[in-house]
mmCIF file of C-alpha atoms in Angstrom:
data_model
loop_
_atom_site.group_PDB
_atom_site.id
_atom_site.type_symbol
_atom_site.label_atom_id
_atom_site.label_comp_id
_atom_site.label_asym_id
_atom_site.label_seq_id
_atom_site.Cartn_x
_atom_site.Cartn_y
_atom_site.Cartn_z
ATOM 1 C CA UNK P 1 0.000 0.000 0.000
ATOM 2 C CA UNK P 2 1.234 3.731 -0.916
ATOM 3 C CA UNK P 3 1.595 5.205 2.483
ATOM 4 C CA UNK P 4 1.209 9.048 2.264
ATOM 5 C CA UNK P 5 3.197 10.630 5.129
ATOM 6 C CA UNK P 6 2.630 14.256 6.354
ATOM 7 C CA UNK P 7 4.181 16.642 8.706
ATOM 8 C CA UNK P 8 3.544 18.182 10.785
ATOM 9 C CA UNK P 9 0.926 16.557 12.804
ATOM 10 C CA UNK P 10 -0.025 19.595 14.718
ATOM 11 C CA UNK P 11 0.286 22.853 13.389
ATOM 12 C CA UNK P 12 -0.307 26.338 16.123
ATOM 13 C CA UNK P 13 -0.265 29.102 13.404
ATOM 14 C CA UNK P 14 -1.299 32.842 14.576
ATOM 15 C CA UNK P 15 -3.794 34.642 12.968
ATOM 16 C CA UNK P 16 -2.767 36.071 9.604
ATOM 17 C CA UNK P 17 0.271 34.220 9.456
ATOM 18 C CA UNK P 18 0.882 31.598 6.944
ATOM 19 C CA UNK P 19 1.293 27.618 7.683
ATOM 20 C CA UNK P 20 2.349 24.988 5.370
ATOM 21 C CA UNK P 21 1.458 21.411 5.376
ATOM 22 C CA UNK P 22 3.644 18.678 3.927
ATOM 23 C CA UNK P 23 2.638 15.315 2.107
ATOM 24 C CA UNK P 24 4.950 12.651 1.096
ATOM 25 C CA UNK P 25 3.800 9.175 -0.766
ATOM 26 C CA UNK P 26 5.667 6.093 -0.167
ATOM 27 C CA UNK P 27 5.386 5.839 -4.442
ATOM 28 C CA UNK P 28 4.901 8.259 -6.921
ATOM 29 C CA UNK P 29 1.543 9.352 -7.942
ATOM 30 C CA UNK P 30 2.017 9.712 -11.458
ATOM 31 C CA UNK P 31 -0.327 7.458 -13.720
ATOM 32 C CA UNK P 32 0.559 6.151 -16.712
ATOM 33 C CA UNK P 33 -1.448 8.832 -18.750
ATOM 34 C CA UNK P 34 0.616 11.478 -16.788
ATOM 35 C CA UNK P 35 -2.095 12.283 -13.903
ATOM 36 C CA UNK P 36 -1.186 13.021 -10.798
ATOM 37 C CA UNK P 37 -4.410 12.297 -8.422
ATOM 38 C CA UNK P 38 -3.182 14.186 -5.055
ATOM 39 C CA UNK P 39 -6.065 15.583 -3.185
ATOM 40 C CA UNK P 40 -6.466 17.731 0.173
ATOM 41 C CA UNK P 41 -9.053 17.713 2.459
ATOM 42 C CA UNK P 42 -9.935 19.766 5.214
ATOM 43 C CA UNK P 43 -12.022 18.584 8.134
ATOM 44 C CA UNK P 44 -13.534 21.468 10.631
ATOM 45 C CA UNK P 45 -14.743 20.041 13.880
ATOM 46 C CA UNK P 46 -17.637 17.718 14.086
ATOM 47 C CA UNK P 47 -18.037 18.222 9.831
ATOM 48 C CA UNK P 48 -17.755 16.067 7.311
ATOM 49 C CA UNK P 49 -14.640 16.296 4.851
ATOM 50 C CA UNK P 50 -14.591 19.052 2.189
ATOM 51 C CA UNK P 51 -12.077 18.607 -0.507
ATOM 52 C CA UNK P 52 -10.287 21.669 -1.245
ATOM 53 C CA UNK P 53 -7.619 20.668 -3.519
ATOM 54 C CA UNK P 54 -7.377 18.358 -6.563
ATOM 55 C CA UNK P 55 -4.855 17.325 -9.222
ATOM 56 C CA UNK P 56 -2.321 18.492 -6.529
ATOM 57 C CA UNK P 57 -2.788 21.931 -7.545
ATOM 58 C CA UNK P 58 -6.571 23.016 -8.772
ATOM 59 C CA UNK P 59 -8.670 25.054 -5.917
ATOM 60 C CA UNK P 60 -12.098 23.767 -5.786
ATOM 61 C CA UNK P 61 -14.966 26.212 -6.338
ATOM 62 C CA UNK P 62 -15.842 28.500 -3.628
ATOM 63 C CA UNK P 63 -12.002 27.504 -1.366
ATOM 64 C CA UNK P 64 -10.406 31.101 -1.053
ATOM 65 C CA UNK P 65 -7.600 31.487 -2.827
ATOM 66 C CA UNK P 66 -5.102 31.863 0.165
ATOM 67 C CA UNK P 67 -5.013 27.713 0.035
ATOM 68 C CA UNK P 68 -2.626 26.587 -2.428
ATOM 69 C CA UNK P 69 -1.437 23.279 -3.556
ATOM 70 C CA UNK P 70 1.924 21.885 -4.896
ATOM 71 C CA UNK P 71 4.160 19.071 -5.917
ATOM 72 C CA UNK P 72 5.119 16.625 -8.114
ATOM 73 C CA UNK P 73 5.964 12.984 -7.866
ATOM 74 C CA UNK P 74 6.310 11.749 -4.572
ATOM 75 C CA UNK P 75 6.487 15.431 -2.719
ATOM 76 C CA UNK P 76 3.273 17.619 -2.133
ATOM 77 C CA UNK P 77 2.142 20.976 -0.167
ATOM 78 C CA UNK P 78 -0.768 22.767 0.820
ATOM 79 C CA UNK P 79 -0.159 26.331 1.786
ATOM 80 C CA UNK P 80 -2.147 28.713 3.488
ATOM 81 C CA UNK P 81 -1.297 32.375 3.099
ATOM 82 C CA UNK P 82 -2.722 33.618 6.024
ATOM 83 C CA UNK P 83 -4.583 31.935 8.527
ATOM 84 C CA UNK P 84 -7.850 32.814 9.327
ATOM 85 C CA UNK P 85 -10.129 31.788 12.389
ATOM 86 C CA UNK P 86 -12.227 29.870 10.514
ATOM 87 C CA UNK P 87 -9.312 27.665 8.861
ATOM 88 C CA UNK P 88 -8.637 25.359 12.385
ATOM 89 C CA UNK P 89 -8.949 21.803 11.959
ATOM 90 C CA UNK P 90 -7.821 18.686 10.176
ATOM 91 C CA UNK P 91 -6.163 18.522 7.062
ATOM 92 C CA UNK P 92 -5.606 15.138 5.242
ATOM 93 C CA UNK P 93 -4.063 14.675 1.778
ATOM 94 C CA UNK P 94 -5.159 11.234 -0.249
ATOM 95 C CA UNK P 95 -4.262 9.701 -3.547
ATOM 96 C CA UNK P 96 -6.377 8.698 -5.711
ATOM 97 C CA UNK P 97 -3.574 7.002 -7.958
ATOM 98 C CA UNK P 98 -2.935 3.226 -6.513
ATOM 99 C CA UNK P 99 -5.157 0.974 -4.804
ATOM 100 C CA UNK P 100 -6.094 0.904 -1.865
ATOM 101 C CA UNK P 101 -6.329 4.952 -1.868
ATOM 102 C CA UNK P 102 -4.785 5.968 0.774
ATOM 103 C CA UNK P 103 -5.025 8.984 3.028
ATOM 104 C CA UNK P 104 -2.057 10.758 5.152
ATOM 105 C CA UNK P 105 -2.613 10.879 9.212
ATOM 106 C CA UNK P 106 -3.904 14.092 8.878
ATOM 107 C CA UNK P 107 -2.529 17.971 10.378
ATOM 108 C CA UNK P 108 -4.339 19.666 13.145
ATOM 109 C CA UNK P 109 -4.393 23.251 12.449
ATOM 110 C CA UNK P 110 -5.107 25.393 15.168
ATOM 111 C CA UNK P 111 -4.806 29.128 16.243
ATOM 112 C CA UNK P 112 -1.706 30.381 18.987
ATOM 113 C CA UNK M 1 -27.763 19.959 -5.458
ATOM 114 C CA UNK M 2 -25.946 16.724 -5.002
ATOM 115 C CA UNK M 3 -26.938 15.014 -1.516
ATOM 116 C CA UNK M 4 -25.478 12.111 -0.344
ATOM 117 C CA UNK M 5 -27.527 10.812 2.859
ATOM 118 C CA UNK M 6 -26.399 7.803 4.906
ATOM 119 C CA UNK M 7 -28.372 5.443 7.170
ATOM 120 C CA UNK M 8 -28.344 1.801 9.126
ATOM 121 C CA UNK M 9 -25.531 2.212 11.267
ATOM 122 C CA UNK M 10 -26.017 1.653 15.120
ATOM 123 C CA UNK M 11 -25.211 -0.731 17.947
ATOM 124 C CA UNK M 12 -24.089 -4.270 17.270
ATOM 125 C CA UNK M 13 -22.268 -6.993 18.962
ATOM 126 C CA UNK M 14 -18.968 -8.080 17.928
ATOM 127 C CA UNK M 15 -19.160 -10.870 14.843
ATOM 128 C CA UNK M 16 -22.752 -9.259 14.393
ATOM 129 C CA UNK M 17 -23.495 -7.769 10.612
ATOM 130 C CA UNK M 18 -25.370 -4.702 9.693
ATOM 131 C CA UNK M 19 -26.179 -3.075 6.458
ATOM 132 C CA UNK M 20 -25.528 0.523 5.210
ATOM 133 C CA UNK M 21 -27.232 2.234 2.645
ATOM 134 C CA UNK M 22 -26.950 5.685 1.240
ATOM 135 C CA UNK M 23 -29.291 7.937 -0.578
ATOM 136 C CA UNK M 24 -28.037 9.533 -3.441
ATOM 137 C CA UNK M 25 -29.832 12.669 -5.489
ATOM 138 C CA UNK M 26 -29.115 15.063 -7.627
ATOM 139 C CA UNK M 27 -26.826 13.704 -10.021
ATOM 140 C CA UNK M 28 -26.985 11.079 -12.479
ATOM 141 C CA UNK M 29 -26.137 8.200 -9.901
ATOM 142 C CA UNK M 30 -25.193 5.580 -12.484
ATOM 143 C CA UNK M 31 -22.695 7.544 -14.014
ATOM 144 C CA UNK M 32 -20.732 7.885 -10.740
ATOM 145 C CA UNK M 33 -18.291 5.370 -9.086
ATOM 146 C CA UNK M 34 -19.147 5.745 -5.396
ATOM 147 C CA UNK M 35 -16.975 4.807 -2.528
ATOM 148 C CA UNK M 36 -16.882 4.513 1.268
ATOM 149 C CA UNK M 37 -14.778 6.201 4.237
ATOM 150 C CA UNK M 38 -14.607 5.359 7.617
ATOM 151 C CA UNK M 39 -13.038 7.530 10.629
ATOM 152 C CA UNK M 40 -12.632 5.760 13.742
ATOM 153 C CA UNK M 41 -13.310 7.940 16.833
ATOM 154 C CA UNK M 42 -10.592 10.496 17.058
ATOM 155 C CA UNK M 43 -8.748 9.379 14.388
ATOM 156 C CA UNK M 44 -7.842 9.958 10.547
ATOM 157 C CA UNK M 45 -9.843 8.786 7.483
ATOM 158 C CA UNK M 46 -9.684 5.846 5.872
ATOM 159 C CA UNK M 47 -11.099 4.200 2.710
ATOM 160 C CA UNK M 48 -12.982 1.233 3.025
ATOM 161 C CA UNK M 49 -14.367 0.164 -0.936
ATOM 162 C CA UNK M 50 -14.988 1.379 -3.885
ATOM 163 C CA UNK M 51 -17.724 0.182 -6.586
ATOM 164 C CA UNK M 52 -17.336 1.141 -10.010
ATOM 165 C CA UNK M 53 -20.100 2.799 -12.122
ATOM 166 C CA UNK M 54 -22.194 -0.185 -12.768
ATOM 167 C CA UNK M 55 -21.299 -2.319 -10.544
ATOM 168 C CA UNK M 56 -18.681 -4.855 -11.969
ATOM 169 C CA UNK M 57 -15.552 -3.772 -10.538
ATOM 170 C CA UNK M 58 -14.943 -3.437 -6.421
ATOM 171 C CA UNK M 59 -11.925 -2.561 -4.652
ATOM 172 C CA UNK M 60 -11.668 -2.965 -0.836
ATOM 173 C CA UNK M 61 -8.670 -2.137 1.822
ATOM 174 C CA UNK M 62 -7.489 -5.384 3.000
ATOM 175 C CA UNK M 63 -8.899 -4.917 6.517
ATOM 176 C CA UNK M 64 -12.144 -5.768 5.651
ATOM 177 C CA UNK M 65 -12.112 -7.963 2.780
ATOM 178 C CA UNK M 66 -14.131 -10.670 2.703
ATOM 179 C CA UNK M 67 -16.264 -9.470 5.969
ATOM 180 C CA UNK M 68 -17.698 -6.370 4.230
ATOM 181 C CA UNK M 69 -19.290 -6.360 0.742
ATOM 182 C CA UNK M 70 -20.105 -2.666 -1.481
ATOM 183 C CA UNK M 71 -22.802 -2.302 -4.081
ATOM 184 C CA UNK M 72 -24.981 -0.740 -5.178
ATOM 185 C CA UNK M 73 -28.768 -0.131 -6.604
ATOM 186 C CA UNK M 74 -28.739 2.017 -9.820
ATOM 187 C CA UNK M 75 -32.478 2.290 -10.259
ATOM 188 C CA UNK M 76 -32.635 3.041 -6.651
ATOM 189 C CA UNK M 77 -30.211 5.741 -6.716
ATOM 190 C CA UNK M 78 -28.400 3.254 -3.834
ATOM 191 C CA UNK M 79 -25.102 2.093 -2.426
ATOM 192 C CA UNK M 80 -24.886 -0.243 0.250
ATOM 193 C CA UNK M 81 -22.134 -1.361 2.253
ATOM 194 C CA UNK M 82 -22.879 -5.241 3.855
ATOM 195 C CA UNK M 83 -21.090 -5.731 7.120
ATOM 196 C CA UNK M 84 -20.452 -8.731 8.203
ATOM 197 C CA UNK M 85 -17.972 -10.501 11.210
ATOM 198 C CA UNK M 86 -17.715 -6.958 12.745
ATOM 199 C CA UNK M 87 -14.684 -6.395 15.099
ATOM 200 C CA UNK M 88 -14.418 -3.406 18.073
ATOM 201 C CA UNK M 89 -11.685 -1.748 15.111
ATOM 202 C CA UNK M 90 -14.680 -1.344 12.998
ATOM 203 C CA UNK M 91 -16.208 1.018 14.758
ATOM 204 C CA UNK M 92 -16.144 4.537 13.205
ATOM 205 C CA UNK M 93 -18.728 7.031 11.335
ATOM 206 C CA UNK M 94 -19.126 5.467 7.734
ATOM 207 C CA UNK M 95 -19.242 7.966 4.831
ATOM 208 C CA UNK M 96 -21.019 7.882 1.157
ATOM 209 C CA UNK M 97 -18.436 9.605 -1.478
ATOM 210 C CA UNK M 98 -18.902 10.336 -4.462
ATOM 211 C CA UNK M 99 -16.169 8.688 -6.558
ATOM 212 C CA UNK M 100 -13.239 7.091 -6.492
ATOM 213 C CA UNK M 101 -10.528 9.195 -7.124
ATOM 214 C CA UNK M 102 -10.771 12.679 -5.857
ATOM 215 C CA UNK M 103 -14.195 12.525 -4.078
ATOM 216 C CA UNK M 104 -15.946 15.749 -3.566
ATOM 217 C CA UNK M 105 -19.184 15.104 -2.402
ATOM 218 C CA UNK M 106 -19.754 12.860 1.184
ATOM 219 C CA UNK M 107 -22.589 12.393 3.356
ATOM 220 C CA UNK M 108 -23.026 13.101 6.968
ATOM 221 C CA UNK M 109 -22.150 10.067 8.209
ATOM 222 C CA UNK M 110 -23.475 7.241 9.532
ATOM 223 C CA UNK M 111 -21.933 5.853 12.780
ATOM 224 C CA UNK M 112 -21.366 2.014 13.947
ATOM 225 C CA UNK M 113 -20.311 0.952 16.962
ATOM 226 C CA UNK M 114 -19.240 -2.672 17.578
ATOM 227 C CA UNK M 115 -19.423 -3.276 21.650
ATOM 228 C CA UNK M 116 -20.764 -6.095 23.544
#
C-alpha cells in the first residue's frame, strides 16, 4: 500500500500568518497517462470532509484562494497564506492514484 | 444539489453484521463510481471500498475484505455497504463519497459501533 506521510501533525499558526502542510507518498503518484491524483481535504470540527484541492494543484470552487497546492511525484504541499479563524482543523491529503487509496494521518491546524 | 444521505448504522455486537445504505440525489447516480470512508473515533480517514459505475468492478482495503461487501442499486439511486464478522476496530462514522478518485461530495455520516 502507498503510504502518504505528512508533517507536521499539529500545526499552532497565529492569525494572519501563513502555515504549510507537507505530504509525502511512499510511491509516486504519477499514472501512466501522466495524472497526478493528489487531493487535500480539510475537516472542521464535528463536519464532514470538504475537498479543497485536486490534481495536486486546482482550488475547488468556492475555497479562497489563500489555500494553495503543490508538488510533483512523490512530494506535495498545501499552503495557506494567512490563517484565518475559521481555517482550524484537520487537514488530510489522499491519492487517488494506486489501490487501496490511501489517506495521510492528517494535520491539526489550530490558532496560537 | 448533489446530496449524499447515509443510514443503518447503530449498535451491534462483535461478529454481528449490519447493512448501510446511502441515498443519493441530484446527479446522475449511475454515471458515478461511489466509494466509502470510515473515521474511527478520534482518528484519521480511511477508505474502506470502492464500486465502479455499474457495478462490476470493487476494490476494498485489506482490513475488511471478505467481511464487508459494497454495491450498489442504480435504479434506486443506492449504495450499500454489507457488514459482516464486525470487530471493536470497525467502529467509526461510515461515509457515502462520491467517486473514487478525488471525491468531492460525502454524506453526513453514519456511525457504527461494535461493543458487547
Amino acid at each position: 500500500d502507498v503510504v502518504m506521510t505528512q508533517s507536521p501533525l499539529s500545526l499552532p499558526v497565529t492569525l494572519g500568518q501563513p502555515a504549510s502542510i507537507s505530504c509525502r507518498s511512499s510511491q509516486s503518484l504519477v499514472t501512466s497517462g501522466g495524472n497526478t491524483y493528489l487531493t487535500w481535504f480539510q475537516q472542521r470540527p464535528g463536519q464532514s470532509p470538504r475537498r479543497l484541492i485536486y490534481d495536486v494543484s486546482n482550488r475547488d470552487s468556492g475555497v479562497p484562494d489563500r489555500f494553495s497546492g503543490s508538488g510533483s511525484g512523490t512530494d506535495f504541499t498545501l499552503k495557506i497564506s494567512r490563517v484565518e479563524a475559521e481555517d482550524v482543523g484537520v487537514y488530510y491529503c489522499m491519492q487517488g492514484t494506486h489501490w487501496p487509496r490511501t489517506f495521510g494521518q492528517g494535520t491539526k491546524v489550530e490558532i496560537k | 444539489e448533489v446530496q449524499l444521505v447515509e443510514s443503518g448504522g447503530g449498535l451491534v455486537q462483535p461478529g454481528g453484521s449490519l447493512r448501510l445504505s446511502c441515498a443519493a440525489s441530484g446527479f446522475p447516480f449511475s454515471s458515478f463510481s461511489m466509494s466509502w470512508v470510515r473515521q474511527a473515533p478520534g482518528k484519521g480517514l480511511e477508505w474502506v471500498a470502492s464500486v465502479k459505475e455499474d457495478g462490476s468492478q470493487t476494490f476494498y482495503v485489506d482490513s475488511v475484505k471478505g467481511r464487508f461487501s459494497i454495491s450498489r442499486d442504480n435504479a434506486k439511486n443506492s449504495l450499500y455497504l454489507q457488514l459482516n464478522s464486525l470487530r471493536a476496530e470497525d467502529t467509526a462514522v461510515y461515509f457515502c463519497t462520491r467517486g473514487w478518485i478525488q471525491p468531492y461530495h460525502w454524506g453526513q455520516g453514519t456511525r457504527v459501533t461494535v461493543s458487547s
